Amino acid sequence: MEDQEALKQAEAHLDHAETEFKAAETAEHKAEHDVEVALEEVREALKPHEVFLEIATPKGLFEGVFDGKTKISQVIEIVVEKKDLNKKDTFELVHNGQVLQPIDRTLESFGVKHKAKLELVATGSGV
Amino acid sequence: MPTAAELTVAEELVALREICSRRVWYLKEIDSLQFHLGLPARDNSSFYLLVDCNCYPVQPPAWDWCDVGGAHRDRLSDRPRGSGFLHTNGVICAPWNRLAYKSLDARGPHADWTIGDWQKNSYTGGCTTLPHMALRVFVELNSSRYTGQRLG
């Protein structure tokens, strides 16, 4: 009898844990959706000369709005600072597989406009 | 008690998880030291890697091309053709890939590198963490150096 009671209690705990897990999942999905909506609002609010950049960095994602006339070197400097990357490393900014060099050129000169996905990668090569 | 390798991998996977989630790159953590990563290439195909971080960061991880299921690591058709980086031996040729060392893997192009010095090797540059390495592979697969072909 005691075993059955313990089993029932364990089942009740399991049901409760599953319910909590589902609630957490729902909350997580809602939060993700809210973030997407907020990002879309940011994108829609862009002025014509502004660019929304989502940059994958070695320390995770960086998102920010830049003026199209911002130099690549300035973008790299800001992202390295904000993501607390090692300033001694040399980084390259990449858009659609193209390394954005020379870095004294502007975002718009490389055709980066509206919203764009880029990668910030440390130099280092295969040989 | 977690090992130094497990602690390092756990810390570095935080950023990689975030990137994979947003970019919809495939990431499956097999255990505390191994993961399966899928990266899109510029021709809209995908390539997969099994990454083994045993002894990391004392030694670099092993970045091994594999199939979508992670079951095969020996097929040329799972390996991209491209630059010296996407080496015709079928391995990523960089000091931060354990398989590039001849002393550890017969396919390794380099007998002249010392594995214990991988972080100081000038070709490593700043590629010293797992997200650095994953981003470097992604960029290579999306550059014009990748020919759009496979080794087999």
mmCIF file of C-alpha atoms in Angstrom:
data_model
loop_
_atom_site.group_PDB
_atom_site.id
_atom_site.type_symbol
_atom_site.label_atom_id
_atom_site.label_comp_id
_atom_site.label_asym_id
_atom_site.label_seq_id
_atom_site.Cartn_x
_atom_site.Cartn_y
_atom_site.Cartn_z
ATOM 1 C CA MET A 1 0.000 0.000 0.000
ATOM 2 C CA GLU A 2 2.790 2.371 0.936
ATOM 3 C CA ASP A 3 4.550 1.614 -2.319
ATOM 4 C CA GLN A 4 1.399 2.448 -4.263
ATOM 5 C CA GLU A 5 1.015 5.701 -2.381
ATOM 6 C CA ALA A 6 4.646 6.603 -3.091
ATOM 7 C CA LEU A 7 4.152 5.775 -6.748
ATOM 8 C CA LYS A 8 1.074 7.983 -6.936
ATOM 9 C CA GLN A 9 2.978 10.810 -5.319
ATOM 10 C CA ALA A 10 5.878 10.403 -7.736
ATOM 11 C CA GLU A 11 3.440 10.431 -10.675
ATOM 12 C CA ALA A 12 1.841 13.584 -9.350
ATOM 13 C CA HIS A 13 5.263 15.223 -9.051
ATOM 14 C CA LEU A 14 6.111 14.155 -12.568
ATOM 15 C CA ASP A 15 2.837 15.593 -13.907
ATOM 16 C CA HIS A 16 3.550 18.823 -12.090
ATOM 17 C CA ALA A 17 7.090 19.009 -13.480
ATOM 18 C CA GLU A 18 5.829 18.344 -17.001
ATOM 19 C CA THR A 19 3.242 21.100 -16.656
ATOM 20 C CA GLU A 20 5.914 23.522 -15.449
ATOM 21 C CA PHE A 21 8.227 22.505 -18.274
ATOM 22 C CA LYS A 22 5.491 23.125 -20.869
ATOM 23 C CA ALA A 23 4.723 26.506 -19.313
ATOM 24 C CA ALA A 24 8.411 27.423 -19.464
ATOM 25 C CA GLU A 25 8.574 26.344 -23.101
ATOM 26 C CA THR A 26 5.539 28.479 -23.924
ATOM 27 C CA ALA A 27 7.097 31.460 -22.142
ATOM 28 C CA GLU A 28 10.354 30.938 -24.032
ATOM 29 C CA HIS A 29 8.545 30.845 -27.390
ATOM 30 C CA LYS A 30 6.622 33.992 -26.479
ATOM 31 C CA ALA A 31 9.859 35.756 -25.499
ATOM 32 C CA GLU A 32 11.479 34.739 -28.787
ATOM 33 C CA HIS A 33 8.443 36.007 -30.673
ATOM 34 C CA ASP A 34 8.526 39.295 -28.746
ATOM 35 C CA VAL A 35 12.189 39.759 -29.623
ATOM 36 C CA GLU A 36 11.454 39.145 -33.307
ATOM 37 C CA VAL A 37 8.584 41.645 -33.253
ATOM 38 C CA ALA A 38 10.793 44.233 -31.531
ATOM 39 C CA LEU A 39 13.557 43.683 -34.071
ATOM 40 C CA GLU A 40 11.108 44.072 -36.943
ATOM 41 C CA GLU A 41 9.943 47.351 -35.436
ATOM 42 C CA VAL A 42 13.544 48.530 -35.243
ATOM 43 C CA ARG A 43 14.095 47.594 -38.868
ATOM 44 C CA GLU A 44 10.952 49.407 -39.988
ATOM 45 C CA ALA A 45 12.001 52.484 -38.043
ATOM 46 C CA LEU A 46 15.287 52.803 -39.943
ATOM 47 C CA LYS A 47 15.990 56.045 -41.714
ATOM 48 C CA PRO A 48 17.020 55.755 -45.368
ATOM 49 C CA HIS A 49 20.723 56.198 -44.627
ATOM 50 C CA GLU A 50 20.750 53.758 -41.730
ATOM 51 C CA VAL A 51 21.719 50.094 -41.744
ATOM 52 C CA PHE A 52 20.659 47.478 -39.246
ATOM 53 C CA LEU A 53 23.491 44.999 -38.747
ATOM 54 C CA GLU A 54 23.264 41.570 -37.172
ATOM 55 C CA ILE A 55 26.848 40.470 -36.704
ATOM 56 C CA ALA A 56 27.861 36.975 -35.621
ATOM 57 C CA THR A 57 30.954 37.349 -33.474
ATOM 58 C CA PRO A 58 33.105 34.900 -31.489
ATOM 59 C CA LYS A 59 31.299 36.193 -28.389
ATOM 60 C CA GLY A 60 27.805 35.756 -29.804
ATOM 61 C CA LEU A 61 25.540 38.115 -31.705
ATOM 62 C CA PHE A 62 25.849 41.876 -31.934
ATOM 63 C CA GLU A 63 22.966 43.960 -33.242
ATOM 64 C CA GLY A 64 23.004 47.636 -33.942
ATOM 65 C CA VAL A 65 22.022 50.454 -36.269
ATOM 66 C CA PHE A 66 24.790 52.249 -38.143
ATOM 67 C CA ASP A 67 24.917 55.105 -40.592
ATOM 68 C CA GLY A 68 25.689 53.799 -44.079
ATOM 69 C CA LYS A 69 28.686 56.123 -44.188
ATOM 70 C CA THR A 70 30.330 54.377 -41.228
ATOM 71 C CA LYS A 71 33.723 52.990 -42.120
ATOM 72 C CA ILE A 72 34.290 49.239 -41.776
ATOM 73 C CA SER A 73 37.156 49.935 -39.379
ATOM 74 C CA GLN A 74 34.767 51.867 -37.117
ATOM 75 C CA VAL A 75 32.206 49.058 -37.146
ATOM 76 C CA ILE A 76 34.909 46.551 -36.204
ATOM 77 C CA GLU A 77 36.186 48.819 -33.443
ATOM 78 C CA ILE A 78 32.710 49.269 -31.938
ATOM 79 C CA VAL A 79 31.823 45.575 -32.051
ATOM 80 C CA VAL A 80 35.172 44.526 -30.575
ATOM 81 C CA GLU A 81 34.588 47.016 -27.764
ATOM 82 C CA LYS A 82 30.951 46.102 -27.092
ATOM 83 C CA LYS A 83 31.517 42.349 -27.229
ATOM 84 C CA ASP A 84 34.701 42.606 -25.161
ATOM 85 C CA LEU A 85 36.791 40.835 -27.777
ATOM 86 C CA ASN A 86 40.564 40.746 -27.570
ATOM 87 C CA LYS A 87 41.805 44.051 -28.968
ATOM 88 C CA LYS A 88 45.146 42.485 -29.800
ATOM 89 C CA ASP A 89 43.507 40.190 -32.352
ATOM 90 C CA THR A 90 42.973 41.279 -35.921
ATOM 91 C CA PHE A 91 39.408 40.944 -37.173
ATOM 92 C CA GLU A 92 37.734 40.927 -40.549
ATOM 93 C CA LEU A 93 34.137 41.832 -41.286
ATOM 94 C CA VAL A 94 32.502 39.512 -43.818
ATOM 95 C CA HIS A 95 29.297 39.953 -45.831
ATOM 96 C CA ASN A 96 27.989 37.146 -48.021
ATOM 97 C CA GLY A 97 31.404 35.500 -48.010
ATOM 98 C CA GLN A 98 33.201 38.684 -49.034
ATOM 99 C CA VAL A 99 35.765 40.196 -46.697
ATOM 100 C CA LEU A 100 34.982 43.915 -46.478
ATOM 101 C CA GLN A 101 38.370 45.389 -47.326
ATOM 102 C CA PRO A 102 39.886 47.903 -47.425
ATOM 103 C CA ILE A 103 38.512 48.812 -44.041
ATOM 104 C CA ASP A 104 38.613 52.559 -44.629
ATOM 105 C CA ARG A 105 35.684 52.175 -47.029
ATOM 106 C CA THR A 106 32.113 52.662 -45.828
ATOM 107 C CA LEU A 107 29.297 50.157 -45.356
ATOM 108 C CA GLU A 108 27.296 51.652 -48.224
ATOM 109 C CA SER A 109 30.287 51.493 -50.573
ATOM 110 C CA PHE A 110 30.133 47.693 -50.231
ATOM 111 C CA GLY A 111 26.394 47.680 -50.932
ATOM 112 C CA VAL A 112 25.510 46.919 -47.308
ATOM 113 C CA LYS A 113 22.131 48.552 -46.757
ATOM 114 C CA HIS A 114 18.806 48.285 -44.891
ATOM 115 C CA LYS A 115 19.420 45.179 -42.808
ATOM 116 C CA ALA A 116 22.284 42.811 -43.244
ATOM 117 C CA LYS A 117 23.840 39.761 -41.656
ATOM 118 C CA LEU A 118 27.608 39.846 -41.270
ATOM 119 C CA GLU A 119 30.310 37.875 -39.527
ATOM 120 C CA LEU A 120 33.226 39.224 -37.532
ATOM 121 C CA VAL A 121 36.046 36.719 -37.749
ATOM 122 C CA ALA A 122 39.558 36.638 -36.409
ATOM 123 C CA THR A 123 42.178 36.446 -39.097
ATOM 124 C CA GLY A 124 43.869 33.126 -39.255
ATOM 125 C CA SER A 125 44.330 31.049 -42.303
ATOM 126 C CA GLY A 126 44.580 27.586 -43.590
ATOM 127 C CA VAL A 127 47.808 26.572 -45.196
ATOM 128 C CA MET B 1 34.097 16.978 -11.152
ATOM 129 C CA PRO B 2 34.201 18.471 -14.687
ATOM 130 C CA THR B 3 37.497 18.458 -16.519
ATOM 131 C CA ALA B 4 39.210 21.604 -17.789
ATOM 132 C CA ALA B 5 38.164 20.610 -21.305
ATOM 133 C CA GLU B 6 34.525 20.241 -20.280
ATOM 134 C CA LEU B 7 34.519 23.613 -18.518
ATOM 135 C CA THR B 8 36.102 25.335 -21.519
ATOM 136 C CA VAL B 9 33.690 23.758 -23.972
ATOM 137 C CA ALA B 10 30.680 24.629 -21.818
ATOM 138 C CA GLU B 11 31.797 28.255 -21.631
ATOM 139 C CA GLU B 12 32.536 28.611 -25.335
ATOM 140 C CA LEU B 13 29.393 26.848 -26.516
ATOM 141 C CA VAL B 14 27.230 29.624 -25.072
ATOM 142 C CA ALA B 15 28.134 31.998 -27.903
ATOM 143 C CA LEU B 16 28.032 29.280 -30.548
ATOM 144 C CA ARG B 17 24.536 28.220 -29.427
ATOM 145 C CA GLU B 18 23.323 31.794 -29.757
ATOM 146 C CA ILE B 19 24.705 32.142 -33.272
ATOM 147 C CA CYS B 20 23.382 28.749 -34.385
ATOM 148 C CA SER B 21 19.951 29.524 -33.014
ATOM 149 C CA ARG B 22 19.637 32.848 -34.835
ATOM 150 C CA ARG B 23 21.265 31.739 -38.076
ATOM 151 C CA VAL B 24 19.412 28.412 -38.016
ATOM 152 C CA TRP B 25 22.651 26.421 -38.149
ATOM 153 C CA TYR B 26 22.380 22.843 -36.973
ATOM 154 C CA LEU B 27 23.967 22.168 -33.581
ATOM 155 C CA LYS B 28 23.603 18.965 -31.627
ATOM 156 C CA GLU B 29 25.581 18.519 -28.442
ATOM 157 C CA ILE B 30 26.470 14.830 -28.238
ATOM 158 C CA ASP B 31 28.102 15.009 -24.828
ATOM 159 C CA SER B 32 30.163 17.475 -22.822
ATOM 160 C CA LEU B 33 33.100 17.226 -25.240
ATOM 161 C CA GLN B 34 31.601 16.500 -28.649
ATOM 162 C CA PHE B 35 29.128 18.256 -30.886
ATOM 163 C CA HIS B 36 27.728 17.923 -34.394
ATOM 164 C CA LEU B 37 27.585 21.154 -36.389
ATOM 165 C CA GLY B 38 25.911 21.893 -39.722
ATOM 166 C CA LEU B 39 26.913 24.944 -41.762
ATOM 167 C CA PRO B 40 25.345 26.307 -44.953
ATOM 168 C CA ALA B 41 27.603 27.000 -47.931
ATOM 169 C CA ARG B 42 27.290 29.624 -50.648
ATOM 170 C CA ASP B 43 25.685 27.166 -53.080
ATOM 171 C CA ASN B 44 22.875 26.510 -50.557
ATOM 172 C CA SER B 45 24.229 23.073 -49.733
ATOM 173 C CA SER B 46 25.192 22.169 -46.175
ATOM 174 C CA PHE B 47 28.282 20.601 -44.663
ATOM 175 C CA TYR B 48 28.518 18.843 -41.333
ATOM 176 C CA LEU B 49 31.318 18.437 -38.819
ATOM 177 C CA LEU B 50 31.815 16.253 -35.799
ATOM 178 C CA VAL B 51 33.880 18.221 -33.339
ATOM 179 C CA ASP B 52 35.815 16.345 -30.676
ATOM 180 C CA CYS B 53 37.175 18.547 -27.889
ATOM 181 C CA ASN B 54 39.018 15.933 -25.854
ATOM 182 C CA CYS B 55 42.145 17.522 -24.329
ATOM 183 C CA TYR B 56 41.000 20.992 -25.456
ATOM 184 C CA PRO B 57 42.445 23.598 -25.078
ATOM 185 C CA VAL B 58 45.799 21.921 -24.405
ATOM 186 C CA GLN B 59 45.313 20.401 -27.844
ATOM 187 C CA PRO B 60 43.057 21.844 -30.540
ATOM 188 C CA PRO B 61 39.706 20.191 -31.239
ATOM 189 C CA ALA B 62 39.322 17.701 -34.101
ATOM 190 C CA TRP B 63 37.031 19.178 -36.773
ATOM 191 C CA ASP B 64 36.037 16.199 -38.878
ATOM 192 C CA TRP B 65 33.736 16.427 -41.904
ATOM 193 C CA CYS B 66 30.848 13.981 -41.684
ATOM 194 C CA ASP B 67 27.388 13.276 -43.051
ATOM 195 C CA VAL B 68 24.118 14.849 -41.945
ATOM 196 C CA GLY B 69 23.475 12.079 -39.446
ATOM 197 C CA GLY B 70 26.976 12.181 -38.025
ATOM 198 C CA ALA B 71 27.439 8.468 -38.645
ATOM 199 C CA HIS B 72 30.029 8.623 -41.449
ATOM 200 C CA ARG B 73 33.366 10.400 -41.272
ATOM 201 C CA ASP B 74 35.111 8.650 -44.102
ATOM 202 C CA ARG B 75 33.249 9.783 -47.211
ATOM 203 C CA LEU B 76 34.817 12.186 -49.691
ATOM 204 C CA SER B 77 31.313 13.297 -50.711
ATOM 205 C CA ASP B 78 30.899 14.966 -47.298
ATOM 206 C CA ARG B 79 33.990 17.124 -47.799
ATOM 207 C CA PRO B 80 34.065 20.490 -49.602
ATOM 208 C CA ARG B 81 36.588 21.255 -52.299
ATOM 209 C CA GLY B 82 38.297 24.610 -52.211
ATOM 210 C CA SER B 83 41.346 26.374 -50.958
ATOM 211 C CA GLY B 84 44.329 25.064 -49.043
ATOM 212 C CA PHE B 85 42.125 25.532 -46.012
ATOM 213 C CA LEU B 86 39.580 23.045 -47.403
ATOM 214 C CA HIS B 87 42.458 20.689 -48.080
ATOM 215 C CA THR B 88 42.307 17.990 -50.752
ATOM 216 C CA ASN B 89 43.415 15.503 -48.084
ATOM 217 C CA GLY B 90 39.903 15.932 -46.715
ATOM 218 C CA VAL B 91 40.763 17.862 -43.575
ATOM 219 C CA ILE B 92 40.530 21.491 -42.561
ATOM 220 C CA CYS B 93 44.120 22.620 -42.751
ATOM 221 C CA ALA B 94 44.658 24.997 -39.862
ATOM 222 C CA PRO B 95 46.696 24.748 -36.650
ATOM 223 C CA TRP B 96 43.446 24.834 -34.628
ATOM 224 C CA ASN B 97 42.338 21.522 -36.160
ATOM 225 C CA ARG B 98 43.898 18.443 -34.571
ATOM 226 C CA LEU B 99 43.470 16.537 -37.827
ATOM 227 C CA ALA B 100 45.894 18.845 -39.621
ATOM 228 C CA TYR B 101 48.801 17.333 -37.678
ATOM 229 C CA LYS B 102 50.549 14.489 -39.437
ATOM 230 C CA SER B 103 51.660 13.131 -36.065
ATOM 231 C CA LEU B 104 48.023 12.515 -35.085
ATOM 232 C CA ASP B 105 46.236 11.819 -38.354
ATOM 233 C CA ALA B 106 47.645 10.319 -41.538
ATOM 234 C CA ARG B 107 45.678 12.855 -43.595
ATOM 235 C CA GLY B 108 47.269 15.739 -41.740
ATOM 236 C CA PRO B 109 49.244 17.893 -44.185
ATOM 237 C CA HIS B 110 51.631 19.188 -41.517
ATOM 238 C CA ALA B 111 54.519 17.290 -40.008
ATOM 239 C CA ASP B 112 56.191 20.623 -39.280
ATOM 240 C CA TRP B 113 53.709 21.853 -36.666
ATOM 241 C CA THR B 114 53.877 21.054 -32.946
ATOM 242 C CA ILE B 115 50.424 20.415 -31.547
ATOM 243 C CA GLY B 116 51.205 21.825 -28.115
ATOM 244 C CA ASP B 117 52.056 25.155 -29.737
ATOM 245 C CA TRP B 118 48.808 25.459 -31.705
ATOM 246 C CA GLN B 119 47.749 28.726 -30.047
ATOM 247 C CA LYS B 120 51.138 30.307 -30.777
ATOM 248 C CA ASN B 121 51.264 29.146 -34.396
ATOM 249 C CA SER B 122 51.152 32.298 -36.536
ATOM 250 C CA TYR B 123 48.523 30.720 -38.809
ATOM 251 C CA THR B 124 46.139 30.353 -35.863
ATOM 252 C CA GLY B 125 45.847 34.115 -35.551
ATOM 253 C CA GLY B 126 42.939 34.828 -33.226
ATOM 254 C CA CYS B 127 41.134 31.544 -33.940
ATOM 255 C CA THR B 128 41.511 30.262 -30.409
ATOM 256 C CA THR B 129 37.937 29.477 -29.348
ATOM 257 C CA LEU B 130 35.204 27.219 -30.730
ATOM 258 C CA PRO B 131 32.988 30.085 -32.016
ATOM 259 C CA HIS B 132 36.032 31.677 -33.700
ATOM 260 C CA MET B 133 36.722 28.395 -35.477
ATOM 261 C CA ALA B 134 33.113 27.736 -36.468
ATOM 262 C CA LEU B 135 32.778 31.241 -37.919
ATOM 263 C CA ARG B 136 36.033 30.775 -39.841
ATOM 264 C CA VAL B 137 34.733 27.540 -41.409
ATOM 265 C CA PHE B 138 31.407 29.214 -42.255
ATOM 266 C CA VAL B 139 33.173 32.150 -43.916
ATOM 267 C CA GLU B 140 35.347 29.774 -45.934
ATOM 268 C CA LEU B 141 32.315 27.799 -47.152
ATOM 269 C CA ASN B 142 30.684 31.040 -48.249
ATOM 270 C CA SER B 143 33.697 32.572 -49.951
ATOM 271 C CA SER B 144 34.597 32.203 -53.594
ATOM 272 C CA ARG B 145 37.405 29.864 -52.525
ATOM 273 C CA TYR B 146 34.852 27.103 -52.025
ATOM 274 C CA THR B 147 34.335 25.742 -55.515
ATOM 275 C CA GLY B 148 30.812 24.445 -55.012
ATOM 276 C CA GLN B 149 32.119 20.912 -55.431
ATOM 277 C CA ARG B 150 32.898 18.026 -53.129
ATOM 278 C CA LEU B 151 35.971 15.857 -53.006
ATOM 279 C CA GLY B 152 34.053 12.812 -54.158
#
